[in-house]
GROMACS .gro file of C-alpha atoms in nm:
model
  265
    1UNK     CA    1   2.303  -2.661  -0.354
    2UNK     CA    2   2.065  -2.917  -0.491
    3UNK     CA    3   1.769  -2.822  -0.705
    4UNK     CA    4   1.411  -2.786  -0.564
    5UNK     CA    5   1.276  -3.113  -0.436
    6UNK     CA    6   0.947  -3.267  -0.539
    7UNK     CA    7   0.850  -3.321  -0.176
    8UNK     CA    8   0.894  -2.954  -0.084
    9UNK     CA    9   0.712  -2.834  -0.392
   10UNK     CA   10   0.425  -3.061  -0.297
   11UNK     CA   11   0.377  -2.876   0.032
   12UNK     CA   12   0.310  -2.550  -0.134
   13UNK     CA   13  -0.062  -2.453  -0.116
   14UNK     CA   14  -0.138  -2.206  -0.395
   15UNK     CA   15  -0.498  -2.148  -0.281
   16UNK     CA   16  -0.405  -2.026   0.074
   17UNK     CA   17  -0.253  -1.676   0.122
   18UNK     CA   18   0.114  -1.711   0.210
   19UNK     CA   19   0.310  -1.453   0.399
   20UNK     CA   20   0.626  -1.472   0.193
   21UNK     CA   21   0.434  -1.475  -0.134
   22UNK     CA   22   0.221  -1.176  -0.026
   23UNK     CA   23   0.532  -0.981   0.059
   24UNK     CA   24   0.683  -1.084  -0.279
   25UNK     CA   25   0.370  -0.938  -0.449
   26UNK     CA   26   0.404  -0.609  -0.274
   27UNK     CA   27   0.765  -0.589  -0.381
   28UNK     CA   28   0.671  -0.645  -0.732
   29UNK     CA   29   0.793  -1.004  -0.764
   30UNK     CA   30   0.647  -1.282  -0.968
   31UNK     CA   31   0.647  -1.571  -0.714
   32UNK     CA   32   0.291  -1.540  -0.591
   33UNK     CA   33  -0.061  -1.681  -0.665
   34UNK     CA   34  -0.413  -1.545  -0.696
   35UNK     CA   35  -0.477  -1.592  -0.325
   36UNK     CA   36  -0.169  -1.400  -0.232
   37UNK     CA   37  -0.256  -1.112  -0.458
   38UNK     CA   38  -0.608  -1.101  -0.328
   39UNK     CA   39  -0.488  -1.080   0.030
   40UNK     CA   40  -0.219  -0.821  -0.063
   41UNK     CA   41  -0.478  -0.605  -0.235
   42UNK     CA   42  -0.712  -0.623   0.062
   43UNK     CA   43  -0.441  -0.485   0.285
   44UNK     CA   44  -0.344  -0.218   0.027
   45UNK     CA   45  -0.705  -0.098   0.013
   46UNK     CA   46  -0.685   0.023   0.375
   47UNK     CA   47  -0.307   0.084   0.391
   48UNK     CA   48  -0.165   0.165   0.049
   49UNK     CA   49   0.175   0.242   0.199
   50UNK     CA   50   0.239  -0.130   0.249
   51UNK     CA   51   0.381  -0.137  -0.100
   52UNK     CA   52   0.622   0.139  -0.007
   53UNK     CA   53   0.710  -0.048   0.312
   54UNK     CA   54   0.796  -0.357   0.119
   55UNK     CA   55   1.020  -0.165  -0.115
   56UNK     CA   56   1.180   0.036   0.155
   57UNK     CA   57   1.255  -0.274   0.354
   58UNK     CA   58   1.476  -0.403   0.082
   59UNK     CA   59   1.655  -0.068   0.047
   60UNK     CA   60   1.722  -0.075   0.423
   61UNK     CA   61   1.867  -0.420   0.391
   62UNK     CA   62   2.093  -0.312   0.108
   63UNK     CA   63   2.222   0.000   0.311
   64UNK     CA   64   2.268  -0.201   0.626
   65UNK     CA   65   2.456  -0.486   0.468
   66UNK     CA   66   2.668  -0.250   0.263
   67UNK     CA   67   2.755  -0.054   0.582
   68UNK     CA   68   2.842  -0.373   0.764
   69UNK     CA   69   3.069  -0.508   0.493
   70UNK     CA   70   3.228  -0.176   0.383
   71UNK     CA   71   3.258   0.016   0.703
   72UNK     CA   72   3.223  -0.230   0.993
   73UNK     CA   73   3.435  -0.502   0.831
   74UNK     CA   74   3.178  -0.778   0.877
   75UNK     CA   75   3.238  -1.085   0.656
   76UNK     CA   76   2.976  -1.316   0.805
   77UNK     CA   77   2.598  -1.281   0.791
   78UNK     CA   78   2.323  -1.488   0.959
   79UNK     CA   79   1.995  -1.383   0.790
   80UNK     CA   80   1.708  -1.532   0.995
   81UNK     CA   81   1.367  -1.533   0.832
   82UNK     CA   82   1.502  -1.486   0.480
   83UNK     CA   83   1.165  -1.486   0.288
   84UNK     CA   84   1.149  -1.538  -0.089
   85UNK     CA   85   1.463  -1.440  -0.278
   86UNK     CA   86   1.405  -1.126  -0.481
   87UNK     CA   87   1.660  -0.859  -0.595
   88UNK     CA   88   1.974  -0.750  -0.403
   89UNK     CA   89   1.964  -1.034  -0.150
   90UNK     CA   90   2.210  -1.027   0.145
   91UNK     CA   91   2.476  -1.239  -0.019
   92UNK     CA   92   2.477  -1.032  -0.339
   93UNK     CA   93   2.526  -0.706  -0.153
   94UNK     CA   94   2.780  -0.839   0.088
   95UNK     CA   95   2.989  -1.025  -0.172
   96UNK     CA   96   2.989  -0.722  -0.401
   97UNK     CA   97   3.173  -0.535  -0.130
   98UNK     CA   98   3.374  -0.826   0.010
   99UNK     CA   99   3.388  -1.127  -0.218
  100UNK     CA  100   3.493  -1.361   0.070
  101UNK     CA  101   3.174  -1.298   0.268
  102UNK     CA  102   2.998  -1.604   0.411
  103UNK     CA  103   2.619  -1.596   0.436
  104UNK     CA  104   2.375  -1.833   0.604
  105UNK     CA  105   2.005  -1.788   0.529
  106UNK     CA  106   1.745  -1.938   0.765
  107UNK     CA  107   1.373  -2.002   0.703
  108UNK     CA  108   1.121  -2.267   0.785
  109UNK     CA  109   0.906  -2.227   0.478
  110UNK     CA  110   0.897  -2.506   0.223
  111UNK     CA  111   0.837  -2.255  -0.066
  112UNK     CA  112   1.127  -2.037   0.046
  113UNK     CA  113   1.352  -2.347   0.055
  114UNK     CA  114   1.245  -2.444  -0.300
  115UNK     CA  115   1.361  -2.098  -0.432
  116UNK     CA  116   1.668  -2.077  -0.199
  117UNK     CA  117   1.817  -2.396  -0.326
  118UNK     CA  118   1.802  -2.265  -0.681
  119UNK     CA  119   1.872  -1.893  -0.628
  120UNK     CA  120   2.059  -1.821  -0.304
  121UNK     CA  121   2.410  -1.914  -0.433
  122UNK     CA  122   2.733  -1.738  -0.392
  123UNK     CA  123   2.827  -1.471  -0.640
  124UNK     CA  124   3.200  -1.538  -0.593
  125UNK     CA  125   3.432  -1.832  -0.577
  126UNK     CA  126   3.585  -1.696  -0.251
  127UNK     CA  127   3.246  -1.660  -0.073
  128UNK     CA  128   3.001  -1.917   0.074
  129UNK     CA  129   2.621  -1.910   0.072
  130UNK     CA  130   2.410  -2.174   0.249
  131UNK     CA  131   2.064  -2.227   0.374
  132UNK     CA  132   1.934  -2.369   0.702
  133UNK     CA  133   1.565  -2.489   0.719
  134UNK     CA  134   1.470  -2.391   1.077
  135UNK     CA  135   1.229  -2.192   1.282
  136UNK     CA  136   1.358  -1.886   1.463
  137UNK     CA  137   1.194  -2.012   1.783
  138UNK     CA  138   1.484  -2.263   1.795
  139UNK     CA  139   1.795  -2.046   1.799
  140UNK     CA  140   2.009  -2.331   1.933
  141UNK     CA  141   1.946  -2.538   1.625
  142UNK     CA  142   2.004  -2.243   1.396
  143UNK     CA  143   2.337  -2.169   1.569
  144UNK     CA  144   2.448  -2.527   1.558
  145UNK     CA  145   2.367  -2.554   1.179
  146UNK     CA  146   2.525  -2.203   1.112
  147UNK     CA  147   2.839  -2.303   1.284
  148UNK     CA  148   2.902  -2.543   0.989
  149UNK     CA  149   2.962  -2.233   0.779
  150UNK     CA  150   3.031  -1.944   1.010
  151UNK     CA  151   3.318  -1.896   1.256
  152UNK     CA  152   3.155  -1.777   1.580
  153UNK     CA  153   3.495  -1.662   1.720
  154UNK     CA  154   3.473  -1.387   1.449
  155UNK     CA  155   3.215  -1.113   1.426
  156UNK     CA  156   2.880  -1.205   1.269
  157UNK     CA  157   2.593  -0.983   1.154
  158UNK     CA  158   2.260  -1.134   1.286
  159UNK     CA  159   1.954  -1.020   1.083
  160UNK     CA  160   1.590  -1.026   1.163
  161UNK     CA  161   1.428  -0.835   0.886
  162UNK     CA  162   1.053  -0.782   0.931
  163UNK     CA  163   0.973  -1.129   1.074
  164UNK     CA  164   0.947  -1.105   1.448
  165UNK     CA  165   0.581  -0.987   1.441
  166UNK     CA  166   0.474  -1.348   1.375
  167UNK     CA  167   0.551  -1.415   1.741
  168UNK     CA  168   0.294  -1.238   1.955
  169UNK     CA  169   0.483  -1.248   2.286
  170UNK     CA  170   0.747  -0.974   2.318
  171UNK     CA  171   0.934  -1.168   2.595
  172UNK     CA  172   0.968  -1.457   2.352
  173UNK     CA  173   1.093  -1.222   2.079
  174UNK     CA  174   1.352  -1.071   2.320
  175UNK     CA  175   1.471  -1.415   2.426
  176UNK     CA  176   1.512  -1.531   2.063
  177UNK     CA  177   1.726  -1.226   1.980
  178UNK     CA  178   1.923  -1.246   2.305
  179UNK     CA  179   1.999  -1.615   2.274
  180UNK     CA  180   2.120  -1.569   1.921
  181UNK     CA  181   2.335  -1.265   2.001
  182UNK     CA  182   2.478  -1.435   2.312
  183UNK     CA  183   2.646  -1.694   2.091
  184UNK     CA  184   2.832  -1.427   1.891
  185UNK     CA  185   3.156  -1.253   1.979
  186UNK     CA  186   3.238  -0.884   2.043
  187UNK     CA  187   3.210  -0.680   1.729
  188UNK     CA  188   2.907  -0.863   1.604
  189UNK     CA  189   2.604  -0.666   1.499
  190UNK     CA  190   2.231  -0.702   1.521
  191UNK     CA  191   2.023  -0.577   1.219
  192UNK     CA  192   1.648  -0.562   1.299
  193UNK     CA  193   1.346  -0.385   1.151
  194UNK     CA  194   0.972  -0.440   1.194
  195UNK     CA  195   0.640  -0.290   1.118
  196UNK     CA  196   0.518  -0.055   1.396
  197UNK     CA  197   0.178   0.040   1.526
  198UNK     CA  198   0.251   0.414   1.463
  199UNK     CA  199  -0.068   0.494   1.260
  200UNK     CA  200  -0.435   0.387   1.266
  201UNK     CA  201  -0.405   0.297   0.891
  202UNK     CA  202  -0.122   0.045   0.942
  203UNK     CA  203  -0.317  -0.120   1.232
  204UNK     CA  204  -0.620  -0.145   1.000
  205UNK     CA  205  -0.394  -0.305   0.737
  206UNK     CA  206  -0.271  -0.560   0.981
  207UNK     CA  207  -0.632  -0.643   1.080
  208UNK     CA  208  -0.727  -0.675   0.716
  209UNK     CA  209  -0.443  -0.915   0.652
  210UNK     CA  210  -0.568  -1.158   0.915
  211UNK     CA  211  -0.926  -1.121   0.794
  212UNK     CA  212  -0.809  -1.210   0.442
  213UNK     CA  213  -0.659  -1.541   0.555
  214UNK     CA  214  -0.304  -1.426   0.599
  215UNK     CA  215  -0.101  -1.518   0.899
  216UNK     CA  216  -0.163  -1.247   1.171
  217UNK     CA  217   0.128  -1.009   1.221
  218UNK     CA  218   0.159  -0.820   1.549
  219UNK     CA  219   0.276  -0.455   1.513
  220UNK     CA  220   0.477  -0.320   1.802
  221UNK     CA  221   0.574   0.035   1.913
  222UNK     CA  222   0.927   0.164   1.847
  223UNK     CA  223   0.983   0.163   2.217
  224UNK     CA  224   0.905  -0.213   2.230
  225UNK     CA  225   1.136  -0.280   1.939
  226UNK     CA  226   1.416  -0.085   2.118
  227UNK     CA  227   1.417  -0.341   2.398
  228UNK     CA  228   1.543  -0.602   2.157
  229UNK     CA  229   1.872  -0.413   2.141
  230UNK     CA  230   1.944  -0.428   2.509
  231UNK     CA  231   2.313  -0.443   2.592
  232UNK     CA  232   2.412  -0.339   2.240
  233UNK     CA  233   2.547  -0.010   2.105
  234UNK     CA  234   2.331   0.157   1.844
  235UNK     CA  235   2.500   0.267   1.526
  236UNK     CA  236   2.399   0.618   1.428
  237UNK     CA  237   2.120   0.724   1.365
  238UNK     CA  238   1.979   0.465   1.603
  239UNK     CA  239   1.630   0.317   1.582
  240UNK     CA  240   1.437   0.521   1.315
  241UNK     CA  241   1.183   0.477   1.031
  242UNK     CA  242   1.373   0.258   0.792
  243UNK     CA  243   1.376   0.507   0.499
  244UNK     CA  244   1.566   0.745   0.734
  245UNK     CA  245   1.842   0.505   0.834
  246UNK     CA  246   2.152   0.647   0.650
  247UNK     CA  247   1.933   0.731   0.344
  248UNK     CA  248   2.058   0.770  -0.006
  249UNK     CA  249   1.773   0.998  -0.078
  250UNK     CA  250   1.781   1.339   0.089
  251UNK     CA  251   1.401   1.361   0.054
  252UNK     CA  252   1.331   1.026   0.234
  253UNK     CA  253   1.023   1.027   0.450
  254UNK     CA  254   0.923   0.809   0.754
  255UNK     CA  255   0.685   0.512   0.738
  256UNK     CA  256   0.533   0.274   0.984
  257UNK     CA  257   0.841   0.055   1.005
  258UNK     CA  258   1.146   0.113   1.233
  259UNK     CA  259   1.489  -0.041   1.212
  260UNK     CA  260   1.841  -0.018   1.352
  261UNK     CA  261   2.183  -0.162   1.347
  262UNK     CA  262   2.367  -0.220   1.677
  263UNK     CA  263   2.714  -0.351   1.773
  264UNK     CA  264   2.789  -0.598   2.046
  265UNK     CA  265   3.060  -0.450   2.277
   0.00000   0.00000   0.00000
């Protein structure tokens, strides 16, 4: 991949809170600015658990990808709504288990693209890692671009990791997921998690994020998220708070974020 472009870097507005950079801040990353930290702190004032959610979301990704590569035999991953690269990204986890794994990252954010070109590269000579600049509202474009790297006649893991709340219409969300999964073959998997409206505090945090200039994020109920898995077979333990999905820690506790992995029959 080429290095970051001057044009893309110029699009980055450091004085406006930015969703990917705020999340990076909560995760303990360095790729954020004062405006992002201010917005992140404003949310944490009313919902301190947001930092735990950010950290647990990455742990869920690691466990899910490791399961898919090691136990389900998946060698292709389509990670839609990648966000800023941090630690233990999808390709690093998958290629540690299966060096030949092929990963396509998708995001429409110029700052993410700047970092992706520099950091989201294969860890192995056998594997492939590429990046598609696209919006998840256009799955047909994503699928066409991903087909340059992935073989859609073989199983693919499609991932929507904490990004679908930016679309307020649940019918649109379901359509995006369904159109993407319809293009995959039997044995493919859907990995999806999102924040849920399961406590007054998290709802207050989402409200504070919007008031602080961040992009509004719609929290849904676990029952609403479950409808995104229609026609698929849930992998045990099903749709649960993300720390409780096949936890490494016996003392794991639930949070206001639910996720699941499901197989296409």
